[in-house]
Coordinates of N, CA and C in Angstrom, one line a residue:
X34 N 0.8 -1.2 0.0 CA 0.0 0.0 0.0 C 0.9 1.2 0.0
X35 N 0.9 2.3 -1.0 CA 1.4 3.3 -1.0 C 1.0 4.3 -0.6
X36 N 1.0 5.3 -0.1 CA 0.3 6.5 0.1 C 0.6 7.7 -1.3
X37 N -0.6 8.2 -1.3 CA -1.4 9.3 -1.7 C -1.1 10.2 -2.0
X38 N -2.1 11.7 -3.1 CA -1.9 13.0 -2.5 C -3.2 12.7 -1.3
X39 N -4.1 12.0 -1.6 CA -5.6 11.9 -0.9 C -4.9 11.4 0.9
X40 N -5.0 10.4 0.8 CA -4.5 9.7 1.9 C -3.1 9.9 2.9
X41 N -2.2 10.2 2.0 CA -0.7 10.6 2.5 C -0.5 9.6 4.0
X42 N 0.8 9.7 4.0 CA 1.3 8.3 5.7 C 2.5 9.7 6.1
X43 N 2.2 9.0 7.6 CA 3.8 9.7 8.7 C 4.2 9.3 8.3
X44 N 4.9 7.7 8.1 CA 6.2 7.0 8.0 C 6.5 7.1 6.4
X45 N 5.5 7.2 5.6 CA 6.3 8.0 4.1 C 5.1 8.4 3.3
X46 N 5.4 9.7 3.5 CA 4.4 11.0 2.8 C 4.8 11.1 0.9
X47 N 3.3 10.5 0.4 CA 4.0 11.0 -0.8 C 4.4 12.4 -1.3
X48 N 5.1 12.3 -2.3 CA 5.5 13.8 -2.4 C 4.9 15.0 -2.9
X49 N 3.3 14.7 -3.3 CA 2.4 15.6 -3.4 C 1.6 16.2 -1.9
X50 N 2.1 15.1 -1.1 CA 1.2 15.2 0.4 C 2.7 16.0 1.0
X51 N 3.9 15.8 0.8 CA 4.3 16.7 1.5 C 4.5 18.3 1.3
X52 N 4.2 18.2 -0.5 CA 4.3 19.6 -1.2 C 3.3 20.7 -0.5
X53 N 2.2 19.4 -0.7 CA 0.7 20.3 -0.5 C 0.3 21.4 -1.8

């Protein structure tokens, strides 16, 4: 399971979730 811009994770933020 990867994360998301929708969903995003603590332990690894995709890089639209951490852009914002």
């Amino acid at each position: 399971a990867r994360p998301t811009a929708t969903t995003g994770n603590a332990a690894a933020p995709s890089t639209l979730t951490a852009r914002e």
